[in-house]
Coordinates of C-alpha atoms in Angstrom, one line a residue:
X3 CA 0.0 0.0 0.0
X4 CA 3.4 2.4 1.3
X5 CA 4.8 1.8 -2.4
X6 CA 1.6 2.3 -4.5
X7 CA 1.1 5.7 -2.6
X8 CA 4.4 6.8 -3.5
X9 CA 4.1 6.0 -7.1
X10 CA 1.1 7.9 -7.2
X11 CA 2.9 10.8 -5.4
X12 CA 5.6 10.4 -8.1
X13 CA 3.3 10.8 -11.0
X14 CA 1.8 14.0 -10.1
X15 CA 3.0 17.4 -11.3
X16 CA 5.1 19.6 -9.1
X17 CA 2.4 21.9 -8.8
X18 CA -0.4 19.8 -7.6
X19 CA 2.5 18.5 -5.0
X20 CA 3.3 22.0 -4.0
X21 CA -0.7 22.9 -3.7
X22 CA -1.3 20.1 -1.7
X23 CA 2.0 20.8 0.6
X24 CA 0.3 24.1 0.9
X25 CA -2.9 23.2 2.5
X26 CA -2.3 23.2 5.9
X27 CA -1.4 25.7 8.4
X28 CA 1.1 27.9 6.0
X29 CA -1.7 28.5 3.3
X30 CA -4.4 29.5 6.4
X31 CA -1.5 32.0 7.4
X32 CA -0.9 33.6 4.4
X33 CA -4.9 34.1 3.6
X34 CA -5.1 36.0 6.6
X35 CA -2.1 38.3 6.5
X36 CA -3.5 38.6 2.3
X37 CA -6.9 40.1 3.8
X38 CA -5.1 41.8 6.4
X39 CA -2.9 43.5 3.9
X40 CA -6.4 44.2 1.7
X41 CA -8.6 45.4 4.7
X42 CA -5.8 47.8 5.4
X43 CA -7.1 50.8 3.7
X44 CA -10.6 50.3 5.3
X45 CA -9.0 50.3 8.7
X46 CA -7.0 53.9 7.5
X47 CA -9.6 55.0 6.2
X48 CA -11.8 54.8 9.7
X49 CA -8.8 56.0 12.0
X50 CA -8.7 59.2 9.6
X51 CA -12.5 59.4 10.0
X52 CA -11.7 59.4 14.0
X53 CA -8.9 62.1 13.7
X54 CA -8.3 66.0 13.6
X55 CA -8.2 67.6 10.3
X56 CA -4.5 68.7 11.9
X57 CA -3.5 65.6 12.8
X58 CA -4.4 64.0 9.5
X59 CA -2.2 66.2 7.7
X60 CA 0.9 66.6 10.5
X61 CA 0.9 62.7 10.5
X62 CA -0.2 59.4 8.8
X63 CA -3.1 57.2 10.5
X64 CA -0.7 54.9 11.8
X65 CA 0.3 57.1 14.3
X66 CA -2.9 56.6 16.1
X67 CA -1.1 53.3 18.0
X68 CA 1.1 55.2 19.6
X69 CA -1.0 58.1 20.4
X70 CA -4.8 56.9 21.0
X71 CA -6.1 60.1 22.5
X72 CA -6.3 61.5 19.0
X73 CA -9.4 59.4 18.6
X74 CA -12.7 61.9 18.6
X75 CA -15.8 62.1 17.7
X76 CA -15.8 65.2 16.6
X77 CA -16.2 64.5 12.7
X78 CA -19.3 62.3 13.0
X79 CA -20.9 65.2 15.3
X80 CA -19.8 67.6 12.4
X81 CA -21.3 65.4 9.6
X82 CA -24.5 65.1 11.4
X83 CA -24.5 68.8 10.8
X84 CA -23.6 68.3 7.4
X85 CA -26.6 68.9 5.0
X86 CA -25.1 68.1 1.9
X87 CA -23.8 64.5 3.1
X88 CA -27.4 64.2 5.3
X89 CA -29.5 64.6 2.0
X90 CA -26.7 63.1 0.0
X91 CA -27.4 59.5 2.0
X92 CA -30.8 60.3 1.5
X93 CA -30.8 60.2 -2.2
X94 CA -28.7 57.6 -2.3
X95 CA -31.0 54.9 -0.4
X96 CA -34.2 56.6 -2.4
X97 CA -32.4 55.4 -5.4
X98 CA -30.9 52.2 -4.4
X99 CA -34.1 50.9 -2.4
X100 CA -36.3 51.2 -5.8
X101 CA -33.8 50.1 -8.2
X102 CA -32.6 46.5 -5.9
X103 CA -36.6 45.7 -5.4
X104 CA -37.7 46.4 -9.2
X105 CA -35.0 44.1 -10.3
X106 CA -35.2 41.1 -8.0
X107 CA -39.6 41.6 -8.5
X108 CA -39.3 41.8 -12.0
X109 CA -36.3 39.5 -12.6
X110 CA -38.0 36.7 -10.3
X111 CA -40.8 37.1 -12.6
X112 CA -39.1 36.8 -15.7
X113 CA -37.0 34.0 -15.0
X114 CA -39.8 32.1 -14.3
X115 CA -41.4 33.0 -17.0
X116 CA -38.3 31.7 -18.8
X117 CA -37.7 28.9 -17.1
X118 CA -41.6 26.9 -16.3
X119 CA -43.8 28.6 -19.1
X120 CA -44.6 28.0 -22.5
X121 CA -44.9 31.3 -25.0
X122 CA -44.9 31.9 -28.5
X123 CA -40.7 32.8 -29.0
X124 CA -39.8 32.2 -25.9
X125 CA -36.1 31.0 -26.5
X126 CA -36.0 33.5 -28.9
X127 CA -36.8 36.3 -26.4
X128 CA -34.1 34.6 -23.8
X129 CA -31.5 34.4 -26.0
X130 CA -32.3 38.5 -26.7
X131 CA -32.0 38.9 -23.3
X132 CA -28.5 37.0 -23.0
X133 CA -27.6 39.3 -25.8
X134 CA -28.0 42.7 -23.4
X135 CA -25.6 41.3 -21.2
X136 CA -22.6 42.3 -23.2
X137 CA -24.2 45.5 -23.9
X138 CA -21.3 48.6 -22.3
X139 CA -23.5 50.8 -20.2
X140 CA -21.5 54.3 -22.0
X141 CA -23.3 53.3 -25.2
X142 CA -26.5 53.8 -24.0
X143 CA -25.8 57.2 -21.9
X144 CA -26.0 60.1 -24.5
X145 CA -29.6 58.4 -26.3
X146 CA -31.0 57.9 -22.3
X147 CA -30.2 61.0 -21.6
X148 CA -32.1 62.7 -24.7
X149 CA -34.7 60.2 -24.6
X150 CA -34.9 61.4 -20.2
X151 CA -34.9 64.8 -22.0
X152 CA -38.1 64.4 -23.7
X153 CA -40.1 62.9 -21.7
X154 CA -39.0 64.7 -18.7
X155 CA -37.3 63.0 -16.1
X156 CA -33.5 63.6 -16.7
X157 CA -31.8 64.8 -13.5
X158 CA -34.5 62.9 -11.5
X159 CA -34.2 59.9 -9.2
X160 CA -36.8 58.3 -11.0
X161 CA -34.6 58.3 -14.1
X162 CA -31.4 57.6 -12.0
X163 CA -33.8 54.4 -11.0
X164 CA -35.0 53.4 -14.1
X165 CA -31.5 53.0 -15.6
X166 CA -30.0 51.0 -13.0
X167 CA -33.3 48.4 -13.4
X168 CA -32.6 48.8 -17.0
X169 CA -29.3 47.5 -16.7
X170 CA -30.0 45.2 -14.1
X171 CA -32.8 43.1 -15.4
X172 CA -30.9 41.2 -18.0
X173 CA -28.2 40.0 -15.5
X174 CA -31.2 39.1 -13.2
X175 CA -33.3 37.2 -15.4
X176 CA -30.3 35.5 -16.8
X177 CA -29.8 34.2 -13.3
X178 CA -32.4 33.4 -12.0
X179 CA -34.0 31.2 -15.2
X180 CA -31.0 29.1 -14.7
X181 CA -31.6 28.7 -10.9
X182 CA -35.6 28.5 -11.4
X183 CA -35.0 26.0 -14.0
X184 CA -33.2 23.7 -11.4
X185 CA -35.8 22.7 -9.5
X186 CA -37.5 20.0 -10.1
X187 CA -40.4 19.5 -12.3
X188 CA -41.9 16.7 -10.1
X189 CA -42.1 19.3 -7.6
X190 CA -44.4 21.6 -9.9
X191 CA -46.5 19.5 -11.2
X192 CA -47.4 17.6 -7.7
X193 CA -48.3 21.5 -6.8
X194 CA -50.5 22.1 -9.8
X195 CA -52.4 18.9 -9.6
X196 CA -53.2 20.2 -5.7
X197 CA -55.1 23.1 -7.7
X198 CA -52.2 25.6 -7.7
X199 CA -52.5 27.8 -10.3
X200 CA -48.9 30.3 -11.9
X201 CA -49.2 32.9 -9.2
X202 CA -49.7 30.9 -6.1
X203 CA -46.4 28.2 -7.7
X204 CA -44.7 30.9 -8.0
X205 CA -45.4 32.6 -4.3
X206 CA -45.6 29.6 -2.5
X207 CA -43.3 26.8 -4.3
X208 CA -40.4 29.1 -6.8
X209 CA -40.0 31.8 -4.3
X210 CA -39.3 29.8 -1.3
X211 CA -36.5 27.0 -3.1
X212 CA -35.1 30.3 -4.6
X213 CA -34.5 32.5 -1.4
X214 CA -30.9 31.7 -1.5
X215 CA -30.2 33.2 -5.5
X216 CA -32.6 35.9 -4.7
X217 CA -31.0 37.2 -1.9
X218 CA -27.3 37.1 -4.2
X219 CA -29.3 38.8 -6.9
X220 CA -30.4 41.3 -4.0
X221 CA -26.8 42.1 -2.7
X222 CA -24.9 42.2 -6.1
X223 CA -27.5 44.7 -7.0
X224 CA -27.3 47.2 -4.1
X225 CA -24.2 47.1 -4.1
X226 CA -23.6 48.1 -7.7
X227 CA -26.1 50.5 -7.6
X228 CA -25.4 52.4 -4.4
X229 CA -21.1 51.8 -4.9
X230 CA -22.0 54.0 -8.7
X231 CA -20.8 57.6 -9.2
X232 CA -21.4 57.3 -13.6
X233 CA -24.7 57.1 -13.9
X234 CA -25.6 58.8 -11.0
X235 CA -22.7 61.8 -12.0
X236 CA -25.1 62.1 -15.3
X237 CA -28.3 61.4 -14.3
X238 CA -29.1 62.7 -10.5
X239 CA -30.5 65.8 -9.2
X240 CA -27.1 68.1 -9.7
X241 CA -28.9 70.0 -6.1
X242 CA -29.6 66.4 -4.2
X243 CA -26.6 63.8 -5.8
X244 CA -26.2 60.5 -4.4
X245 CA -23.1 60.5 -1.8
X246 CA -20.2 59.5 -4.5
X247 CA -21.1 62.4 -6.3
X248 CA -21.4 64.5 -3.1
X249 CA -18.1 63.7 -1.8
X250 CA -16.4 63.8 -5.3
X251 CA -18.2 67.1 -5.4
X252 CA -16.7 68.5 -1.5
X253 CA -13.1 67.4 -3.3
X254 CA -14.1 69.8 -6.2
X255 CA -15.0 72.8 -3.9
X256 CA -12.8 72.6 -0.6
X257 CA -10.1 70.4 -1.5
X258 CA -8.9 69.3 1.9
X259 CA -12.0 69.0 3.7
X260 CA -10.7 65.5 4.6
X261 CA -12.4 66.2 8.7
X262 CA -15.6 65.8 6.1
X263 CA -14.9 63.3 3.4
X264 CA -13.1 60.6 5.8
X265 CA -16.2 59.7 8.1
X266 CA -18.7 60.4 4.9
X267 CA -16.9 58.0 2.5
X268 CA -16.7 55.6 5.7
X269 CA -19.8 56.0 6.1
X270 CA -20.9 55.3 2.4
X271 CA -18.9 52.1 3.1
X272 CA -20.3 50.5 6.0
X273 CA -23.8 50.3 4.8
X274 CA -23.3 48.3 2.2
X275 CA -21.2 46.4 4.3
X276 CA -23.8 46.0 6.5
X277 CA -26.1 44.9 4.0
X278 CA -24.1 42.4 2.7
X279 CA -23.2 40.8 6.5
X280 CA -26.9 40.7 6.8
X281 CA -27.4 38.6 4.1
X282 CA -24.3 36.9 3.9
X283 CA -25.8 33.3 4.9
X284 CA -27.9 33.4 2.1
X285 CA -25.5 34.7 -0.1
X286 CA -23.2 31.7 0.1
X287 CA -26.0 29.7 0.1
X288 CA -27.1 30.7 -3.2
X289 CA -23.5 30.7 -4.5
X290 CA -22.8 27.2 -3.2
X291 CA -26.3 26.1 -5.1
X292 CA -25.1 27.7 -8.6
X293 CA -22.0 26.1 -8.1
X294 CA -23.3 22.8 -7.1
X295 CA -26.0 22.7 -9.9

């Protein structure tokens, strides 16, 4: 058994050798000190949100360790007071709210369409819907924005919205019809023959088995959409902008407001950090079911 196990060992490449050598405790180590060397400018970024404006620029943010009682509140307290970043937030979630429910609603809907109902061109209007995928947002900016023109909602957080579910819904459906069309039919038709009819499957039978894909639809979503500064830099409310406007916009005007941009553009980050701890058992859970399937 000793010698047939060290033929085998001989046979492999000196990669796969080297991989598996690494799988113990010397690849855990170096994962860790990898997203400790990647969450390092999240953790400067909320010590210079808890420092002076003077003491950001006398020293870097490291110096904190060695001098703690530079830590204040006082930036948060002045933020609060902070209109522009207040409304700013604001916009932001009145945008991203809308645009994250329309596209799992309608997406949901579509994909199981798609994936459990019979229509005239039905592939046809799938594989159209593939097609938008590779579609490059830039293309479609100047003709949205004379067709938001005419009709009147340019510069509005209803057009702001209406791109981002634009954009969203073919990535969506695409997704979800591949997870909807997983389950199995058995299940379906055991529901129908109980006097089920489309509305109630999809409510009480689709929905349910696709929690975990809907909730990674969810998160991918908000955070593309809150995390923009394009589409929102063309087509917000130049008065009211979403916060990556608003703080590219405090660089524009005061230049070293950094007492102001640090906690707002920490602030911008936790939420959607937040959001995505929130959700993050169904997020693997979905990602371990596409990958599974």
């Amino acid at each position: 058994m000793t010698v047939a196990t060290d033929i085998v060992k001989a046979k492999r490449s000196l990669p796969a050798r080297i991989a598996a050598g690494a799988g113990g405790g010397v690849m855990r180590i170096f994962l860790i000190l990898v997203g400790l060397f990647w969450l390092m400018p999240t953790v400067g970024l909320m010590i210079s949100s808890l420092r002076d404006a003077s003491d950001i620029a006398a020293t870097g943010w490291w110096k904190v360790f060695t001098a703690p009682a530079e830590l204040t509140l006082k930036n948060y307290s002045a933020i609060l007071e902070n209109d522009t970043v207040i409304n700013s937030l604001l916009s932001t979630a009145l945008i991203t709210v809308p645009a994250t429910v329309l596209v799992v609603v309608i997406g949901a809907l579509a994909g199981y369409a798609f994936a459990w109902m019979d229509f005239r061109g039905r592939d046809w209007w799938f594989m159209a819907v593939v097609g938008l995928l590779v579609v490059p947002v830039q293309v479609a900016l100047v003709p949205v924005a004379k067709m938001f023109g005419v009709i009147g909602i340019f510069e509005t957080t209803m057009g702001v919205v209406l791109f981002h579910v634009a954009f969203g819904l073919p990535f969506a459906i695409f997704l979800l019809r591949n997870f909807f069309a997983e389950i199995p039919r058995e299940l379906l038709e055991a529901a129908r023959l109980d006097g089920a009819g489309e509305i109630r499957l999809f409510t009480r039978v689709v929905m349910p088995l696709g929690g975990p894909a809907i909730a990674s639809l969810g998160i991918f979503q908000f955070l593309w959409v809150w995390n923009d500064m394009l589409i929102a830099l063309i087509f917000a409310d130049a008065t009211n902008p979403p916060i990556t406007v608003a703080l590219q916009q405090q660089v524009r005007q005061f230049g070293n407001n950094i007492d102001v941009l640090a906690p707002g553009a920490f602030i911008s980050m936790v939420i959607p950090l937040i959001v995505f701890f929130a959700f993050q058992k169904q997020f693997v859970s979905g990602v371990m079911a596409g990958a599974v399937k």
